[in-house]
CSV table of C-alpha atoms and ligand atoms in Angstrom, one decimal:
chain,number,residue,atom,x,y,z
L,43,UNK,CA,-0.1,-0.1,0.1
L,44,UNK,CA,1.4,3.2,-1.1
L,45,UNK,CA,2.6,5.5,2.2
L,46,UNK,CA,1.5,8.9,1.1
L,47,UNK,CA,3.7,10.5,3.8
L,48,UNK,CA,6.9,9.4,1.4
L,49,UNK,CA,4.8,12.0,-1.1
L,50,UNK,CA,4.8,14.7,1.4
L,51,UNK,CA,8.4,13.9,2.7
L,52,UNK,CA,9.3,14.0,-1.7
L,53,UNK,CA,7.9,17.7,-1.3
L,54,UNK,CA,9.8,19.1,1.8
L,55,UNK,CA,13.1,17.3,0.4
L,56,UNK,CA,12.5,18.7,-3.4
L,57,UNK,CA,12.8,14.9,-4.8
L,58,UNK,CA,10.6,15.3,-8.0
L,59,UNK,CA,11.3,11.9,-8.9
L,60,UNK,CA,10.3,10.1,-5.9
L,61,UNK,CA,7.1,12.5,-5.6
L,62,UNK,CA,6.1,11.1,-9.1
L,63,UNK,CA,6.7,7.7,-8.5
L,64,UNK,CA,4.7,8.0,-5.3
L,65,UNK,CA,1.7,9.7,-6.9
L,66,UNK,CA,1.3,7.1,-9.6
L,67,UNK,CA,1.5,4.4,-7.3
L,68,UNK,CA,-1.6,6.5,-5.2
L,69,UNK,CA,-3.3,6.9,-8.2
L,70,UNK,CA,-3.0,3.4,-9.7
L,71,UNK,CA,-4.7,2.2,-5.7
L,72,UNK,CA,-7.2,4.2,-6.5
L,73,UNK,CA,-6.6,7.3,-4.0
L,74,UNK,CA,-8.3,10.3,-4.9
L,75,UNK,CA,-6.6,13.4,-6.5
L,76,UNK,CA,-7.9,15.7,-3.9
L,77,UNK,CA,-7.0,13.4,-1.4
L,78,UNK,CA,-3.4,13.4,-2.5
L,79,UNK,CA,-3.2,17.4,-3.2
L,80,UNK,CA,-5.0,18.9,0.1
L,81,UNK,CA,-3.8,16.3,2.3
L,82,UNK,CA,-0.1,15.5,1.4
L,83,UNK,CA,1.1,18.2,-1.5
L,84,UNK,CA,0.0,21.2,0.0
L,85,UNK,CA,0.9,20.3,3.4
L,86,UNK,CA,4.4,19.6,1.8
L,87,UNK,CA,4.7,23.0,0.3
L,88,UNK,CA,3.3,24.8,3.9
L,89,UNK,CA,6.0,22.7,5.5
L,90,UNK,CA,9.0,23.9,3.2
L,91,UNK,CA,7.3,27.5,3.5
L,92,UNK,CA,7.4,27.3,7.0
L,93,UNK,CA,11.2,26.5,7.6
L,94,UNK,CA,12.0,29.0,4.8
L,95,UNK,CA,10.4,31.7,7.2
L,96,UNK,CA,12.7,30.0,10.3
L,97,UNK,CA,15.5,30.6,8.1
L,98,UNK,CA,16.1,26.5,8.2
L,99,UNK,CA,15.3,26.2,4.3
L,100,UNK,CA,16.9,28.8,1.6
L,101,UNK,CA,15.5,29.6,-2.0
L,102,UNK,CA,17.1,26.5,-3.9
L,103,UNK,CA,15.3,24.0,-1.4
L,104,UNK,CA,11.8,26.2,-2.3
L,105,UNK,CA,12.8,26.1,-6.6
L,106,UNK,CA,13.0,22.2,-5.8
L,107,UNK,CA,10.0,21.8,-3.4
L,108,UNK,CA,8.2,24.1,-6.2
L,109,UNK,CA,9.6,21.7,-9.1
L,110,UNK,CA,8.6,18.4,-7.0
L,111,UNK,CA,4.9,19.9,-6.7
L,112,UNK,CA,4.8,20.6,-10.1
L,113,UNK,CA,5.8,17.5,-11.5
L,114,UNK,CA,2.6,15.6,-9.2
L,115,UNK,CA,0.0,18.2,-10.4
L,116,UNK,CA,1.3,17.4,-14.1
L,117,UNK,CA,0.4,13.6,-13.1
L,118,UNK,CA,-2.8,14.2,-11.3
L,119,UNK,CA,-4.1,17.3,-13.9
L,120,UNK,CA,-6.2,15.1,-16.2
L,121,UNK,CA,-7.7,13.3,-13.0
L,122,UNK,CA,-9.4,16.5,-11.3
L,123,UNK,CA,-12.9,16.5,-13.0
L,124,UNK,CA,-15.6,17.7,-11.6
L,125,UNK,CA,-19.0,16.7,-11.3
L,126,UNK,CA,-19.7,17.9,-14.7
L,127,UNK,CA,-23.0,19.7,-13.6
L,128,UNK,CA,-21.4,23.1,-13.4
L,129,UNK,CA,-22.3,25.9,-16.0
L,130,UNK,CA,-19.0,26.3,-18.2
L,131,UNK,CA,-17.4,29.3,-18.8
L,132,UNK,CA,-14.4,30.9,-19.8
L,133,UNK,CA,-11.4,32.1,-17.4
L,134,UNK,CA,-8.2,34.0,-17.9
L,135,UNK,CA,-5.9,33.3,-15.2
L,136,UNK,CA,-2.5,34.6,-13.9
L,137,UNK,CA,-0.1,35.6,-11.3
L,138,UNK,CA,0.3,39.6,-11.1
L,139,UNK,CA,3.2,41.5,-12.6
L,140,UNK,CA,6.3,41.5,-10.3
L,141,UNK,CA,5.1,38.3,-8.8
L,142,UNK,CA,6.6,34.8,-9.7
L,143,UNK,CA,4.7,32.5,-7.4
L,144,UNK,CA,2.8,30.6,-9.8
L,145,UNK,CA,2.3,27.0,-7.8
L,146,UNK,CA,-1.3,27.9,-6.2
L,147,UNK,CA,-2.3,29.4,-9.4
L,148,UNK,CA,-1.7,26.4,-11.4
L,149,UNK,CA,-3.4,24.4,-8.6
L,150,UNK,CA,-6.5,26.7,-8.9
L,151,UNK,CA,-6.0,26.5,-13.2
L,152,UNK,CA,-6.0,22.7,-12.7
L,153,UNK,CA,-9.3,22.5,-10.7
L,154,UNK,CA,-11.0,25.1,-12.6
L,155,UNK,CA,-9.9,23.2,-16.1
L,156,UNK,CA,-10.9,20.0,-14.1
L,157,UNK,CA,-14.6,21.1,-13.7
L,158,UNK,CA,-15.5,22.4,-17.1
L,159,UNK,CA,-14.3,25.8,-17.6
L,160,UNK,CA,-12.3,26.5,-20.4
L,161,UNK,CA,-8.8,28.3,-18.8
L,162,UNK,CA,-6.5,30.4,-20.3
L,163,UNK,CA,-3.2,30.3,-18.0
L,164,UNK,CA,-1.1,33.7,-18.9
L,165,UNK,CA,1.6,32.6,-16.3
L,166,UNK,CA,3.3,34.9,-13.8
L,167,UNK,CA,4.2,38.6,-14.2
L,168,UNK,CA,1.2,39.8,-16.0
L,169,UNK,CA,0.5,43.1,-16.5
L,170,UNK,CA,-3.0,44.9,-16.5
L,171,UNK,CA,-2.5,44.9,-20.2
L,172,UNK,CA,-2.2,41.4,-20.8
L,173,UNK,CA,-5.6,40.6,-18.4
L,174,UNK,CA,-7.4,42.6,-20.5
L,175,UNK,CA,-6.3,41.9,-24.1
L,176,UNK,CA,-6.4,38.0,-23.5
L,177,UNK,CA,-10.3,38.8,-21.4
L,178,UNK,CA,-11.1,40.5,-24.4
L,179,UNK,CA,-10.0,38.0,-26.8
L,180,UNK,CA,-11.1,35.1,-25.4
L,181,UNK,CA,-14.4,36.6,-24.4
L,182,UNK,CA,-13.9,35.7,-20.6
L,183,UNK,CA,-16.5,35.5,-17.9
L,184,UNK,CA,-13.8,35.5,-14.8
L,185,UNK,CA,-10.5,37.2,-14.7
L,186,UNK,CA,-8.6,35.5,-11.9
L,187,UNK,CA,-5.4,37.1,-10.1
L,188,UNK,CA,-3.3,35.5,-8.3
L,189,UNK,CA,-0.4,37.1,-5.7
L,190,UNK,CA,1.8,35.8,-3.2
L,191,UNK,CA,3.5,38.4,-1.8
L,192,UNK,CA,2.3,42.0,0.3
L,193,UNK,CA,4.0,44.6,-2.6
L,194,UNK,CA,2.6,42.6,-5.5
L,195,UNK,CA,-1.2,42.2,-4.2
L,196,UNK,CA,-1.5,45.8,-4.8
L,197,UNK,CA,-1.5,45.7,-8.5
L,198,UNK,CA,-4.7,44.1,-8.3
L,199,UNK,CA,-6.1,46.8,-7.9
L,200,UNK,CA,-4.9,48.4,-10.6
L,201,UNK,CA,-6.4,45.6,-12.8
L,202,UNK,CA,-9.3,46.4,-11.8
L,203,UNK,CA,-9.1,50.0,-12.7
L,204,UNK,CA,-8.1,48.9,-15.7
L,205,UNK,CA,-11.1,46.8,-16.0
L,206,UNK,CA,-13.3,49.4,-15.6
L,207,UNK,CA,-11.8,51.7,-18.4
L,208,UNK,CA,-11.6,49.0,-20.7
L,209,UNK,CA,-15.5,48.7,-20.9
L,210,UNK,CA,-15.9,45.4,-19.7
L,211,UNK,CA,-16.6,45.7,-16.6
L,212,UNK,CA,-20.0,43.8,-16.5
L,213,UNK,CA,-19.0,41.4,-18.8
L,214,UNK,CA,-15.9,40.2,-16.9
L,215,UNK,CA,-15.3,39.3,-13.5
L,216,UNK,CA,-13.0,39.0,-11.1
L,217,UNK,CA,-11.6,36.8,-8.6
L,218,UNK,CA,-8.8,37.0,-6.7
L,219,UNK,CA,-6.4,34.5,-4.6
L,220,UNK,CA,-3.0,33.8,-2.9
L,221,UNK,CA,-1.8,33.6,0.6
L,222,UNK,CA,-1.8,37.3,2.0
L,223,UNK,CA,-5.1,37.9,0.6
L,224,UNK,CA,-8.5,38.2,2.5
L,225,UNK,CA,-12.0,38.7,1.8
L,226,UNK,CA,-11.8,42.3,2.6
L,227,UNK,CA,-8.9,43.3,0.6
L,228,UNK,CA,-11.2,41.8,-2.5
L,229,UNK,CA,-13.9,44.3,-1.3
L,230,UNK,CA,-11.5,47.3,-0.7
L,231,UNK,CA,-10.0,46.9,-4.2
L,232,UNK,CA,-13.6,45.8,-5.6
L,233,UNK,CA,-13.1,42.5,-7.1
L,234,UNK,CA,-16.2,40.2,-7.2
L,235,UNK,CA,-15.1,37.4,-5.1
L,236,UNK,CA,-11.7,36.0,-3.1
L,237,UNK,CA,-11.5,32.7,-1.8
L,238,UNK,CA,-8.6,31.5,-0.1
L,239,UNK,CA,-8.0,27.6,-1.7
L,240,UNK,CA,-8.5,25.9,-4.8
L,241,UNK,CA,-11.8,23.8,-4.0
L,242,UNK,CA,-13.6,27.0,-2.9
L,243,UNK,CA,-12.0,28.9,-6.0
L,244,UNK,CA,-14.5,26.5,-8.1
L,245,UNK,CA,-17.2,27.0,-6.3
L,246,UNK,CA,-16.7,31.0,-6.3
L,247,UNK,CA,-16.2,30.7,-10.2
L,248,UNK,CA,-19.7,28.7,-10.4
L,249,UNK,CA,-21.4,31.2,-8.5
L,250,UNK,CA,-20.1,34.5,-9.9
L,251,UNK,CA,-21.0,33.0,-13.7
L,252,UNK,CA,-24.8,32.6,-12.2
L,253,UNK,CA,-24.9,35.8,-10.6
Z,289,B12,C1,7.7,28.5,-3.1
Z,289,B12,C2,7.9,29.8,-2.8
Z,289,B12,C3,8.4,30.5,-3.7
Z,289,B12,C4,9.0,29.9,-5.0
Z,289,B12,C5,8.2,29.9,-5.7
Z,289,B12,C6,8.3,28.9,-7.4
Z,289,B12,C7,6.8,28.9,-7.9
Z,289,B12,N1,7.3,28.4,-9.1
Z,289,B12,O1,5.9,29.2,-7.3
Z,289,B12,C8,10.5,30.8,-5.2
Z,289,B12,C9,12.1,30.5,-4.8
Z,289,B12,C10,10.7,31.2,-6.7
Z,289,B12,C11,10.0,32.0,-4.0
Z,289,B12,C12,10.4,33.2,-4.5
Z,289,B12,C13,10.4,34.2,-3.8
Z,289,B12,N2,9.6,34.4,-2.8
Z,289,B12,CO1,8.5,33.1,-2.1
Z,289,B12,N3,7.3,31.6,-1.2
Z,289,B12,C14,7.4,30.4,-1.4
Z,289,B12,C15,6.4,29.6,-0.7
Z,289,B12,C16,7.6,29.0,0.1
Z,289,B12,C17,5.5,28.7,-0.5
Z,289,B12,C18,4.2,29.3,-2.0
Z,289,B12,C19,3.7,28.0,-2.5
Z,289,B12,O2,3.6,27.6,-3.4
Z,289,B12,N4,2.6,27.8,-1.4
Z,289,B12,C20,1.8,26.2,-2.0
Z,289,B12,C21,0.3,26.8,-3.1
Z,289,B12,C22,-0.5,25.6,-2.8
Z,289,B12,O3,0.0,27.7,-2.2
Z,289,B12,P1,-0.5,29.1,-2.3
Z,289,B12,O4,0.0,29.5,-3.6
Z,289,B12,O5,-1.0,29.8,-0.9
Z,289,B12,O6,-2.3,29.1,-3.0
Z,289,B12,C23,-3.2,28.8,-2.5
Z,289,B12,C24,-4.1,30.1,-2.3
Z,289,B12,O7,-3.6,31.1,-1.9
Z,289,B12,C25,-5.1,29.9,-3.0
Z,289,B12,N5,-4.7,30.6,-4.6
Z,289,B12,C26,-3.6,31.1,-5.1
Z,289,B12,N6,-3.6,32.1,-6.2
Z,289,B12,C27,-4.8,32.0,-6.2
Z,289,B12,C28,-5.7,32.8,-7.1
Z,289,B12,C29,-7.3,32.8,-7.3
Z,289,B12,C30,-8.3,33.8,-8.2
Z,289,B12,C31,-7.8,31.9,-6.1
Z,289,B12,C32,-9.4,32.4,-6.0
Z,289,B12,C33,-6.9,31.3,-5.2
Z,289,B12,C34,-5.6,31.3,-5.4
Z,289,B12,O8,-5.0,28.6,-3.7
Z,289,B12,C35,-4.1,27.9,-3.7
Z,289,B12,C36,-4.2,26.7,-4.1
Z,289,B12,O9,-5.0,25.9,-2.7
Z,289,B12,C37,5.6,30.8,0.3
Z,289,B12,C38,5.7,31.0,1.8
Z,289,B12,C39,4.3,30.4,2.0
Z,289,B12,N7,3.4,29.5,3.1
Z,289,B12,O10,3.4,30.9,1.2
Z,289,B12,C40,7.0,32.4,0.1
Z,289,B12,C41,6.9,33.1,-0.3
Z,289,B12,C42,5.3,33.8,-0.6
Z,289,B12,N8,7.6,33.8,-0.9
Z,289,B12,C43,7.9,35.1,0.1
Z,289,B12,C44,9.2,35.7,-0.4
Z,289,B12,C45,10.0,37.0,0.0
Z,289,B12,C46,9.9,35.7,-1.6
Z,289,B12,C47,11.0,36.3,-2.7
Z,289,B12,C48,11.2,37.9,-2.4
Z,289,B12,C49,12.3,35.7,-1.4
Z,289,B12,C50,13.6,36.5,-2.1
Z,289,B12,N9,14.4,37.1,-1.2
Z,289,B12,O11,13.9,36.3,-3.5
Z,289,B12,C51,10.5,35.6,-4.2
Z,289,B12,C52,10.2,36.8,-4.7
Z,289,B12,C53,9.8,36.2,-6.1
Z,289,B12,C54,8.8,37.0,-7.2
Z,289,B12,N10,9.4,38.2,-7.8
Z,289,B12,O12,7.9,36.8,-7.4
Z,289,B12,C55,7.5,35.6,1.3
Z,289,B12,C56,6.5,36.6,1.1
Z,289,B12,C57,6.3,37.6,1.9
Z,289,B12,C58,5.6,38.9,2.0
Z,289,B12,N11,4.6,38.8,3.0
Z,289,B12,O13,5.4,39.3,0.9
Z,289,B12,C59,7.0,34.0,2.0
Z,289,B12,C60,5.7,34.4,2.0
Z,289,B12,C61,8.3,33.4,2.3
Z,289,B12,C62,8.5,34.4,3.8
Z,289,B12,N12,7.2,33.8,4.5
Z,289,B12,O14,9.1,35.0,3.7
Z,289,B12,N13,8.8,31.4,-3.4
């Protein structure tokens, strides 16, 4: 039987091959992707983050952990299926300008995709112009923004302002997320919604589409 603690250890230790091997074994045993992600992978990232904050891990360790996380997530991505009953829409997602953190954003993108949304992932360091152009070109229903830094989260306000200035307001909703954000921050900048994790992000996207 697969010991998923080995996946947690592989993420914390930044061991890509071990992470992929345990993930494949867990899938073969029929363990639910959500259990693997929430119970072990995200927890592993939290642990390496805590070690970094305590000065016990360094940027190269974070990068190795991120690589291992991505390797496992790539394997799980096709299996992240929703219940099929969602109203499907188009979502443009990116990490805001100046910010290179993409693990959480990619997790949200994968979940949304798995639940039937068409997702246009703009990557990291995304400017307001890029968000607006992509939303306009794809006729997007929702712009999703991610930020992990207290310095970059404020850029979201600029994107919300750009949505208003572009004439897309009313046609496209804005959803935000990332560790330093809160519901109050979302309200303060005029975003339509905030969620603290990838599961709730799917529910929120569905809610915004039906509003
Ligand atoms: C991994 C990591 C890195 C990696 C990123 C690799 C990558 N490809 O993403 C690297 C090494 C590159 C990095 C660099 C830096 N980092 Co860093 N990093 C982290 C770390 C350890 C983990 C982040 C993570 O991936 N978490 C796991 C994912 C799954 O969680 P998440 O991102 O929060 O996402 C979830 C939710 O927030 C939400 N969500 C996320 N996005 C969205 C979007 C929407 C629309 C919705 C609805 C929801 C949602 O759903 C996700 C899934 O449930 C955090 C510490 C931490 N505890 O967060 C520091 C952290 C974010 N980093 C930090 C810092 C300071 C930096 C650097 C400045 C370090 C440096 N001196 O160079 C640089 C900045 C580079 C830049 N310009 O962006 C600080 C930020 C401090 C602050 N207050 O701003 C933190 C908090 C660490 C710390 N305490 O010091 N980092």
